[in-house]
Coordinates of C-alpha atoms in Angstrom, one line a residue:
X374 CA 16.5 -32.2 37.1
X375 CA 16.2 -29.4 34.6
X376 CA 12.9 -27.7 33.7
X377 CA 13.0 -29.4 30.4
X378 CA 13.4 -32.8 32.0
X379 CA 10.6 -32.1 34.4
X380 CA 8.4 -31.0 31.5
X381 CA 9.0 -34.5 29.9
X382 CA 8.0 -36.1 33.2
X383 CA 4.8 -34.1 33.2
X384 CA 4.0 -35.1 29.6
X385 CA 4.8 -38.7 30.4
X386 CA 2.4 -38.6 33.3
X387 CA -0.3 -37.2 31.0
X388 CA 0.3 -40.1 28.6
X389 CA -0.2 -42.5 31.4
X390 CA -3.4 -40.8 32.5
X391 CA -4.8 -40.8 29.0
X392 CA -4.1 -44.5 28.6
X393 CA -5.7 -45.3 31.9
X394 CA -8.9 -43.3 31.1
X395 CA -9.1 -44.3 27.4
X396 CA -8.8 -40.6 26.3
X397 CA -7.7 -39.6 22.8
X398 CA -3.9 -39.3 23.0
X399 CA -4.0 -37.1 19.8
X400 CA -5.0 -34.3 22.1
X401 CA -1.6 -34.4 23.8
X402 CA 1.0 -31.9 22.7
X403 CA 4.4 -33.0 21.4
X404 CA 6.0 -31.0 24.2
X405 CA 5.0 -28.9 27.2
X406 CA 6.7 -26.5 29.6
X407 CA 6.9 -25.8 33.3
X408 CA 7.3 -22.4 34.9
X409 CA 8.7 -21.0 38.1
X410 CA 5.8 -19.8 40.3
X411 CA 6.0 -16.1 41.2
X412 CA 5.5 -17.1 44.9
X413 CA 8.2 -19.6 45.9
X414 CA 5.8 -21.0 48.6
X415 CA 3.7 -22.4 45.8
X416 CA 6.4 -24.9 44.9
X417 CA 9.5 -25.2 42.6
X418 CA 7.6 -25.4 39.3
X419 CA 4.1 -25.1 38.0
X420 CA 2.3 -26.7 35.0
X421 CA -1.0 -25.6 33.3
X422 CA -1.2 -28.8 31.2
X423 CA -4.5 -29.9 32.9
X424 CA -6.1 -26.6 32.0
X425 CA -4.9 -26.8 28.4
X426 CA -6.2 -30.3 27.9
X427 CA -9.5 -30.3 29.8
X428 CA -11.7 -28.8 27.0
X429 CA -10.1 -31.0 24.3
X430 CA -11.0 -34.2 26.1
X431 CA -14.1 -33.1 28.0
X432 CA -12.8 -33.7 31.5
X433 CA -13.1 -31.0 34.2
X434 CA -9.7 -29.4 34.7
X435 CA -9.4 -30.1 38.5
X436 CA -10.4 -33.7 37.9
X437 CA -7.7 -34.0 35.2
X438 CA -5.2 -32.2 37.4
X439 CA -5.9 -34.7 40.2
X440 CA -5.2 -37.6 37.9
X441 CA -2.0 -35.9 36.7
X442 CA -0.9 -35.1 40.3
X443 CA -1.4 -38.8 41.3
X444 CA 0.8 -39.9 38.4
X445 CA 3.4 -37.2 39.0
X446 CA 3.6 -38.0 42.6
X447 CA 5.0 -41.4 41.8
X448 CA 7.7 -40.1 39.5
X449 CA 11.3 -40.3 40.7
X450 CA 12.6 -36.9 41.9
X451 CA 9.1 -35.4 42.5
X452 CA 8.6 -34.7 46.2
X453 CA 5.0 -33.5 46.0
X454 CA 2.3 -32.1 43.7
X455 CA -0.5 -29.8 44.8
X456 CA -3.6 -28.6 42.8
X457 CA -4.3 -24.9 42.9
X458 CA -7.1 -22.8 41.6
X459 CA -9.0 -24.2 38.6
X460 CA -6.3 -26.8 37.9
X461 CA -2.8 -25.5 38.2
X462 CA -0.2 -28.1 39.3
X463 CA 2.4 -26.9 41.8
X464 CA 5.3 -29.3 41.8
X465 CA 8.1 -29.7 44.4
X466 CA 11.3 -31.7 43.6
X467 CA 13.2 -33.6 46.2
X468 CA 16.6 -32.2 47.1
X469 CA 18.4 -35.0 45.2
X470 CA 16.6 -34.3 41.9
X471 CA 17.0 -30.5 42.3
X472 CA 20.6 -30.8 43.2
X473 CA 21.6 -33.0 40.2
X474 CA 21.3 -29.9 38.1
X475 CA 24.6 -28.7 39.4
X476 CA 26.4 -31.7 38.0
X477 CA 24.5 -31.5 34.7
X478 CA 25.6 -27.8 34.3
X479 CA 29.3 -28.5 35.2
X480 CA 29.4 -31.5 32.8
X481 CA 27.7 -29.5 30.0
X482 CA 30.1 -26.5 30.4
X483 CA 29.9 -24.1 27.5
X484 CA 27.0 -26.1 26.0
X485 CA 24.6 -25.4 28.9
X486 CA 21.9 -23.0 27.7
X487 CA 22.3 -23.9 24.1
X488 CA 19.3 -25.5 22.2
X489 CA 17.9 -26.2 18.8
X490 CA 14.9 -23.9 19.3
X491 CA 15.6 -22.0 16.1
X492 CA 17.2 -24.8 14.2
X493 CA 16.5 -24.7 10.4
X494 CA 16.2 -20.9 10.3
X495 CA 18.7 -19.1 8.0
X496 CA 18.9 -15.5 9.1
X497 CA 20.8 -12.5 7.7
X498 CA 21.4 -10.0 10.5
X499 CA 22.5 -6.5 9.4
X500 CA 23.5 -4.0 12.0
X501 CA 25.5 -0.8 12.6
X502 CA 26.0 -0.1 8.8
X503 CA 27.2 3.4 9.6
X504 CA 28.1 5.6 6.6
X505 CA 31.9 5.6 6.0
X506 CA 32.0 9.4 6.4
X507 CA 33.0 9.5 10.1
X508 CA 33.7 7.4 13.2
X509 CA 30.9 5.1 14.6
X510 CA 28.8 7.3 16.8
X511 CA 27.1 6.2 20.1
X512 CA 23.9 5.2 18.4
X513 CA 25.7 2.8 16.1
X514 CA 27.7 1.5 19.0
X515 CA 24.4 0.5 20.6
X516 CA 23.6 -1.7 17.6
X517 CA 27.1 -3.1 17.6
X518 CA 26.6 -4.3 21.2
X519 CA 23.0 -5.5 20.7
X520 CA 23.5 -6.9 17.2
X521 CA 26.5 -8.9 18.2
X522 CA 24.8 -10.2 21.3
X523 CA 21.7 -11.1 19.2
X524 CA 23.8 -13.0 16.7
X525 CA 25.3 -15.0 19.5
X526 CA 21.9 -15.7 20.9
X527 CA 20.5 -16.8 17.6
X528 CA 23.4 -19.2 17.0
X529 CA 23.1 -20.5 20.6
X530 CA 19.5 -21.5 19.7
X531 CA 20.4 -23.3 16.5
X532 CA 19.8 -20.7 13.8
X533 CA 22.2 -20.4 10.8
X534 CA 23.2 -16.7 11.0
X535 CA 25.2 -14.5 8.7
X536 CA 26.1 -11.1 10.2
X537 CA 26.5 -8.2 7.8
X538 CA 27.7 -4.6 7.6
X539 CA 26.4 -2.5 4.7
X540 CA 28.8 0.3 3.6
X541 CA 26.9 3.1 1.8
X542 CA 30.0 3.9 -0.4
X543 CA 28.0 5.4 -3.2
X544 CA 25.9 8.5 -3.5
X545 CA 25.8 12.1 -2.5
X546 CA 27.1 11.7 1.1
X547 CA 30.3 10.2 -0.2
X548 CA 30.7 13.1 -2.6
X549 CA 30.3 15.5 0.4
X550 CA 32.9 13.5 2.3
X551 CA 35.4 13.7 -0.6
X552 CA 34.8 17.5 -0.9
X553 CA 35.4 17.9 2.8
X554 CA 38.7 16.0 2.6
X555 CA 39.8 18.1 -0.3
X556 CA 39.0 21.3 1.5
X557 CA 40.8 20.2 4.6
X558 CA 43.9 19.3 2.5
X559 CA 43.9 22.7 1.0
X560 CA 43.5 24.4 4.4
X561 CA 40.0 25.7 3.4
X562 CA 36.8 25.7 5.5
X563 CA 34.6 22.6 5.1
X564 CA 31.9 23.0 2.4
X565 CA 28.5 24.2 3.7
X566 CA 27.0 20.7 3.4
X567 CA 30.3 18.9 4.3
X568 CA 31.7 17.2 7.3
X569 CA 33.7 18.8 10.1
X570 CA 35.7 17.5 13.0
X571 CA 39.4 16.8 13.6
X572 CA 39.1 13.4 11.9
X573 CA 38.5 15.0 8.5
X574 CA 41.9 16.7 8.7
X575 CA 43.5 13.5 10.0
X576 CA 42.2 11.5 7.0
X577 CA 43.0 14.2 4.6
X578 CA 46.6 14.1 5.8
X579 CA 46.7 10.3 5.5
X580 CA 45.5 10.5 1.9
X581 CA 48.2 13.0 1.1
X582 CA 50.7 10.6 2.6
X583 CA 49.5 7.8 0.2
X584 CA 49.1 10.2 -2.7
X585 CA 51.7 13.0 -2.4
X586 CA 50.7 14.4 -5.7
X587 CA 47.0 14.7 -5.0
X588 CA 46.9 18.5 -4.7
X589 CA 48.7 18.8 -8.0
X590 CA 45.6 17.3 -9.8
X591 CA 42.7 19.3 -11.0
X592 CA 39.8 19.5 -8.5
X593 CA 37.7 16.8 -10.1
X594 CA 40.6 14.3 -10.1
X595 CA 41.7 15.3 -6.7
X596 CA 38.2 14.9 -5.3
X597 CA 38.0 11.4 -6.8
X598 CA 41.3 10.5 -5.3
X599 CA 40.2 11.7 -1.9
X600 CA 36.9 9.7 -2.3
X601 CA 38.7 6.5 -3.1
X602 CA 41.5 6.7 -0.6
X603 CA 39.4 8.5 2.1
X604 CA 36.6 5.9 2.0
X605 CA 39.1 3.1 2.2
X606 CA 40.8 4.7 5.2
X607 CA 37.4 5.3 6.9
X608 CA 36.4 1.7 6.2
X609 CA 39.6 0.5 7.9
X610 CA 39.1 2.7 10.9
X611 CA 35.5 1.6 11.4
X612 CA 36.5 -2.0 11.1
X613 CA 39.4 -1.6 13.5
X614 CA 37.3 0.2 16.1
X615 CA 34.5 -2.4 15.9
X616 CA 37.1 -5.2 16.2
X617 CA 38.5 -3.6 19.3
X618 CA 35.0 -3.6 20.6
X619 CA 34.7 -7.3 20.0
X620 CA 32.5 -7.1 17.0
X621 CA 33.4 -8.9 13.7
X622 CA 31.1 -9.3 10.7
X623 CA 30.9 -12.3 8.4
X624 CA 30.3 -10.0 5.5
X625 CA 31.2 -6.4 4.7
X626 CA 28.9 -5.5 1.8
X627 CA 29.6 -2.4 -0.4
X628 CA 26.7 -0.5 -1.9
X629 CA 29.0 0.4 -4.9
X630 CA 29.2 -3.3 -5.8
X631 CA 25.4 -3.4 -6.3
X632 CA 25.9 -0.6 -8.9
X633 CA 29.0 -2.1 -10.5
X634 CA 27.4 -5.6 -10.9
X635 CA 24.2 -4.3 -12.4
X636 CA 22.1 -5.6 -9.5
X637 CA 19.9 -2.5 -9.4
X638 CA 18.8 -3.3 -13.0
X639 CA 18.2 -6.9 -12.0
X640 CA 16.0 -5.8 -9.1
X641 CA 14.1 -3.5 -11.4
X642 CA 13.4 -6.3 -13.8
X643 CA 12.3 -8.6 -11.0
X644 CA 9.9 -6.0 -9.8
X645 CA 8.7 -5.4 -13.3
X646 CA 8.0 -9.1 -13.7
X647 CA 5.9 -9.0 -10.5
X648 CA 3.8 -6.2 -12.1
X649 CA 4.5 -3.5 -9.5
X650 CA 6.4 -0.9 -11.6
X651 CA 5.0 2.1 -13.5
X652 CA 6.3 5.1 -15.3
X653 CA 5.3 8.6 -14.5
X654 CA 6.9 12.1 -15.0
X655 CA 9.8 10.4 -16.8
X656 CA 10.7 8.4 -13.7
X657 CA 10.3 4.7 -12.8
X658 CA 8.2 4.1 -9.7
X659 CA 7.4 1.1 -7.4
X660 CA 3.7 0.9 -6.4
X661 CA 4.3 0.2 -2.7
X662 CA 0.9 1.7 -1.8
X663 CA -0.6 -1.6 -2.9
X664 CA 1.0 -3.1 0.2
X665 CA 0.2 -0.4 2.8
X666 CA 3.0 2.2 2.2
X667 CA 1.9 5.8 2.5
X668 CA 3.1 6.7 -1.0
X669 CA 4.6 5.1 -4.1
X670 CA 8.4 5.2 -4.3
X671 CA 10.7 6.4 -7.1
X672 CA 13.4 3.9 -8.1
X673 CA 14.9 5.7 -11.0
X674 CA 14.7 9.5 -11.4
X675 CA 13.8 11.2 -14.7
X676 CA 17.5 12.1 -15.2
X677 CA 18.4 8.4 -15.0
X678 CA 19.9 8.5 -11.5
X679 CA 19.1 5.7 -9.1
X680 CA 17.4 6.5 -5.7
X681 CA 18.6 5.2 -2.4
X682 CA 15.5 3.1 -2.2
X683 CA 16.5 1.4 -5.5
X684 CA 19.7 0.3 -3.8
X685 CA 17.7 -0.9 -0.8
X686 CA 15.6 -3.1 -3.2
X687 CA 18.7 -4.5 -4.9
X688 CA 20.4 -5.2 -1.5
X689 CA 17.3 -7.0 -0.1
X690 CA 17.0 -9.1 -3.3
X691 CA 20.8 -10.0 -3.1
X692 CA 20.3 -11.3 0.5
X693 CA 17.4 -13.4 -0.5
X694 CA 19.2 -14.8 -3.5
X695 CA 22.0 -15.8 -1.2
X696 CA 19.6 -18.1 0.5
X697 CA 18.6 -16.1 3.6
X698 CA 15.0 -16.9 4.5
X699 CA 14.7 -14.1 7.0
X700 CA 16.4 -10.7 6.6
X701 CA 16.7 -8.8 9.9
X702 CA 17.8 -5.2 9.7
X703 CA 18.6 -3.0 12.7
X704 CA 18.0 0.7 12.2
X705 CA 18.3 3.9 14.2
X706 CA 15.5 5.9 15.8
X707 CA 15.3 8.2 12.9
X708 CA 14.5 5.4 10.5
X709 CA 11.1 4.4 11.8
X710 CA 9.5 5.6 8.5
X711 CA 11.5 3.0 6.6
X712 CA 9.5 0.1 8.1
X713 CA 6.4 0.6 5.9
X714 CA 8.3 1.1 2.6
X715 CA 10.6 -1.8 3.3
X716 CA 7.8 -4.2 4.2
X717 CA 5.9 -3.1 1.1
X718 CA 9.0 -3.6 -1.0
X719 CA 9.4 -7.2 0.2
X720 CA 5.7 -7.8 -0.7
X721 CA 6.4 -6.4 -4.2
X722 CA 9.1 -9.0 -4.7
X723 CA 6.4 -11.7 -3.8
X724 CA 7.7 -12.3 -0.3
X725 CA 5.8 -12.5 2.9
X726 CA 7.0 -9.3 4.7
X727 CA 6.1 -10.8 8.1
X728 CA 8.1 -13.9 7.6
X729 CA 11.0 -12.8 5.3
X730 CA 11.8 -9.3 6.6
X731 CA 12.2 -8.0 10.2
X732 CA 13.1 -4.5 11.1
X733 CA 14.3 -3.5 14.6
X734 CA 14.4 0.1 15.6
X735 CA 16.9 1.3 18.3
X736 CA 16.3 4.4 20.4
X737 CA 18.7 7.1 21.3
X738 CA 21.7 6.8 23.7
X739 CA 23.2 9.6 25.8
X740 CA 26.5 9.5 27.6
X741 CA 26.1 11.4 30.9
X742 CA 28.8 12.8 33.1
X743 CA 28.0 14.5 36.5
X744 CA 24.4 14.6 35.6
X745 CA 24.8 16.4 32.2
X746 CA 24.9 14.8 28.8
X747 CA 28.3 14.6 27.0
X748 CA 27.4 16.5 23.9
X749 CA 30.2 15.9 21.4
X750 CA 33.4 14.2 20.7
X751 CA 36.7 16.0 20.7
X752 CA 37.6 14.2 17.5
X753 CA 34.3 13.9 15.6
X754 CA 33.2 17.4 16.7
X755 CA 29.4 16.7 16.6
X756 CA 28.7 13.3 18.2
X757 CA 30.0 10.9 20.9
X758 CA 31.9 8.1 19.2
X759 CA 32.6 4.5 20.0
X760 CA 36.1 5.4 21.2
X761 CA 34.6 8.1 23.5
X762 CA 32.4 5.6 25.2
X763 CA 35.1 3.0 25.6
X764 CA 37.6 5.6 26.9
X765 CA 34.9 6.6 29.4
X766 CA 33.8 3.2 30.8
X767 CA 35.7 0.4 29.0
X768 CA 34.6 -2.3 26.6
X769 CA 32.9 -4.7 29.0
X770 CA 30.8 -2.0 30.7
X771 CA 29.9 -0.4 27.3
X772 CA 28.7 -3.7 25.9
X773 CA 26.8 -4.6 29.0
X774 CA 25.2 -1.2 29.4
X775 CA 24.1 -1.0 25.8
X776 CA 22.7 -4.6 25.8
X777 CA 21.1 -4.3 29.3
X778 CA 18.0 -2.3 28.1
X779 CA 15.4 -3.1 25.5
X780 CA 16.6 -1.5 22.3
X781 CA 13.3 0.3 21.9
X782 CA 13.9 2.3 25.0
X783 CA 16.2 5.5 25.1
X784 CA 19.0 5.2 27.7
X785 CA 21.4 7.4 29.5
X786 CA 24.8 5.8 30.3
X787 CA 26.1 7.4 33.5
X788 CA 29.9 7.4 33.5
X789 CA 30.2 7.5 37.3
X790 CA 27.9 4.5 37.7
X791 CA 29.4 2.3 35.1
X792 CA 33.0 2.9 36.3
X793 CA 32.2 2.3 40.0
X794 CA 33.6 -0.9 41.6
X795 CA 30.4 -1.4 43.7
X796 CA 27.3 -3.6 43.6
X797 CA 25.2 -0.8 42.2
X798 CA 27.2 -1.1 38.9
X799 CA 25.3 -3.9 37.1
X800 CA 28.3 -5.2 35.2
X801 CA 30.6 -5.2 38.2
X802 CA 27.8 -6.9 40.2
X803 CA 27.7 -9.8 37.7
X804 CA 31.4 -10.0 37.0
X805 CA 32.1 -10.1 40.7
X806 CA 30.3 -13.4 40.9
X807 CA 32.4 -14.7 38.0
X808 CA 35.6 -13.7 39.9
X809 CA 34.3 -14.9 43.3
X810 CA 33.3 -18.4 42.0
X811 CA 36.8 -18.7 40.5
X812 CA 38.4 -17.5 43.7
X813 CA 36.4 -20.2 45.6
X814 CA 37.8 -22.8 43.2
X815 CA 41.4 -21.6 43.8
X816 CA 40.9 -21.5 47.6
X817 CA 39.3 -25.0 47.6
X818 CA 42.3 -26.4 45.8
X819 CA 44.6 -24.9 48.4
X820 CA 42.8 -26.7 51.2
X821 CA 42.5 -30.0 49.3
X822 CA 38.8 -29.7 48.5
X823 CA 37.8 -31.0 45.1
X824 CA 34.4 -31.8 43.6
X825 CA 35.4 -35.5 43.3
X826 CA 33.9 -37.7 40.6
X827 CA 30.4 -37.2 39.4
X828 CA 29.3 -40.6 40.8
X829 CA 30.2 -39.5 44.3
X830 CA 28.2 -36.2 44.1
X831 CA 25.6 -36.2 46.8
X832 CA 23.0 -33.9 45.4
X833 CA 20.5 -34.6 48.2
X834 CA 22.7 -32.6 50.6
X835 CA 21.8 -29.4 48.7
X836 CA 18.7 -28.9 50.7
X837 CA 19.2 -25.4 52.2
X838 CA 16.7 -22.8 51.2
X839 CA 19.4 -20.6 49.5
X840 CA 20.8 -23.6 47.7
X841 CA 17.4 -24.4 46.3
X842 CA 16.9 -20.8 45.3
X843 CA 20.2 -20.8 43.4
X844 CA 19.5 -24.1 41.7
X845 CA 16.1 -22.8 40.5
X846 CA 17.8 -19.7 39.1
X847 CA 20.4 -21.8 37.3
X848 CA 17.7 -24.0 35.8
X849 CA 16.1 -21.0 34.1
X850 CA 19.1 -20.2 31.9
X851 CA 18.2 -22.3 28.9
X852 CA 14.6 -20.8 28.8
X853 CA 16.0 -17.3 29.2
X854 CA 18.4 -17.8 26.2
X855 CA 15.6 -19.3 24.0
X856 CA 13.2 -16.5 24.8
X857 CA 15.8 -13.8 24.4
X858 CA 16.7 -15.1 20.9
X859 CA 13.0 -15.5 19.8
X860 CA 12.0 -12.0 21.1
X861 CA 15.3 -10.4 19.9
X862 CA 16.0 -9.2 23.5
X863 CA 19.6 -9.6 24.7
X864 CA 18.6 -7.4 27.7
X865 CA 16.7 -10.5 29.1
X866 CA 20.0 -12.3 29.5
X867 CA 21.6 -9.3 31.3
X868 CA 18.7 -9.0 33.7
X869 CA 18.7 -12.7 34.3
X870 CA 22.4 -12.6 35.2
X871 CA 21.8 -9.9 37.7
X872 CA 19.1 -12.0 39.4
X873 CA 21.4 -15.0 39.3
X874 CA 24.2 -12.9 40.9
X875 CA 21.8 -12.0 43.7
X876 CA 20.9 -15.6 44.3
X877 CA 24.6 -16.6 44.4
X878 CA 25.5 -13.9 46.9
X879 CA 22.7 -15.1 49.2
X880 CA 23.9 -18.6 48.8
X881 CA 27.5 -17.6 49.5
X882 CA 26.5 -15.6 52.6
X883 CA 24.4 -18.4 54.1
X884 CA 26.1 -21.7 53.0
X885 CA 29.7 -22.1 53.8
X886 CA 31.5 -23.8 50.9
X887 CA 35.1 -24.1 52.3
X888 CA 36.0 -25.9 55.5
X889 CA 37.4 -23.8 58.3
X890 CA 40.8 -24.3 59.9
X891 CA 41.3 -28.0 60.5
X892 CA 37.7 -28.9 59.8
X893 CA 37.4 -32.1 57.8
X894 CA 36.3 -31.9 54.2
X895 CA 32.8 -33.4 53.9
X896 CA 30.4 -34.4 51.1
X897 CA 28.5 -31.2 51.9
X898 CA 31.5 -29.1 51.1
X899 CA 32.0 -31.1 47.8
X900 CA 28.3 -30.7 46.9
X901 CA 28.5 -26.9 47.4
X902 CA 31.6 -26.7 45.3
X903 CA 29.7 -28.4 42.5
X904 CA 27.0 -25.7 42.9
X905 CA 29.6 -22.9 43.0
X906 CA 31.2 -24.2 39.8
X907 CA 27.9 -24.6 38.1
X908 CA 27.2 -20.9 38.9
X909 CA 30.6 -20.0 37.3
X910 CA 29.6 -21.9 34.2
X911 CA 26.2 -20.1 33.8
X912 CA 27.6 -16.7 34.6
X913 CA 30.4 -17.2 32.0
X914 CA 28.0 -18.5 29.4
X915 CA 25.6 -15.7 29.9
X916 CA 28.3 -13.0 29.8
X917 CA 29.7 -14.6 26.6
X918 CA 26.4 -14.2 24.9
X919 CA 26.6 -10.5 25.6
X920 CA 30.2 -10.3 24.5
X921 CA 31.4 -9.5 28.0
X922 CA 34.3 -11.2 29.8
X923 CA 34.0 -13.4 32.9
X924 CA 37.1 -12.5 34.9
X925 CA 38.8 -14.9 37.3
X926 CA 40.1 -12.0 39.4
X927 CA 38.9 -8.5 40.1

């Protein structure tokens, strides 16, 4: 029995109690939930439904709890119900009801853990969006891991999600990039405000290979050629490195397209219609202070040039016009000041900034080797890049390490820890369970042990304390997925998987799955194989949500 199924049993019992007592059934919720008690001695699950309903119907909570407990005690699969405190219900399942979960998980396979909790939500999720002026640095890599995991979580809970990478391919930073490439091609030092690092020389050389005549042009034409070709090459490199990291986007959106299609003018007019524009000092301003911003924002300068914020407005409007009800943007630690102006901008468009716009801020990441931070990349010159991280600890460990912590917490990634093939390496600890469960399956086949058909599964045999502990951990997975999606916290899945791994190791050490020697295969062996395989399913499903592989061998 899953927690969701037990919650339905609890609600059904409440309906029966209300009918018997002539209470108003309108007070009953459409759904309820059960939770695992912190202390396992208090039972398998707990319900607070009696406490929630007592005031609504004017019945003391313990009296209502007693009536619910009496009804629940008659339900198939419920072993016992105890009343605790002011009206908590502590519920124990019989072994058969608890054990049936193993069969349900194996039969559900990749679908186990998925739900419709966020069905009907159309979400645009933008992450990474690094400027195409250099390789993706470690801060952007964090958003690649977290953002991709979050997109998987949102889809697993029924949301309609479009992932997006925004290329800032217009503006002064691109001009500096082009000037840096031109200087490198000429063998000159990088401009004072330009970009350094070996990658600049590499890209300059690639541009020359595409445009052998580029240095014969005048400086303005040469700079434009380096801009066009250099940005395209940088785009391609960023996409390639992210693809190798397991991250693909539904849409790659170019800022330049906003300018070329006149979308900044369209946004300006829309804001003017809303009555939030004003002219001052020859410039066009958006009155964001009306909605809590610390100052009003310039959209168009007195010389006619657009500001970056004007492009932000146009881009937000473009997303909303494409039908996305909720725009989620992941930004780095240095963008905290953007939240107020972006929320105010959404309000200026007539949107509800709490419903239509969500901004997540990610904190800093350091790569640490032998206790000291790795300060810079050999190639990029100033930062640690995606390739540096992957070269140091691998794709799986990188993705797991970056997704394992709440994104609002700074983290240090210790190279020695994350490459260690020991249990203190979190990704190894979890992946080892994936490999061990697969190994058990192979070894079972060699000795002629199979699960058998579902009808012959004797769930009641799974009565050992460690079997029950593992079953309860497996039962939590759907709720963990739903909560992680709702709270935008993929780290919750990682921490859950580590708890599940611990529960499986304790089960494996205490409950022998395979027969020894000439020992006859029994229904207990088969039941434990179902539980082993159910664990493999959940570990694989959870790792998939993080974009990490579930190896069959290690």
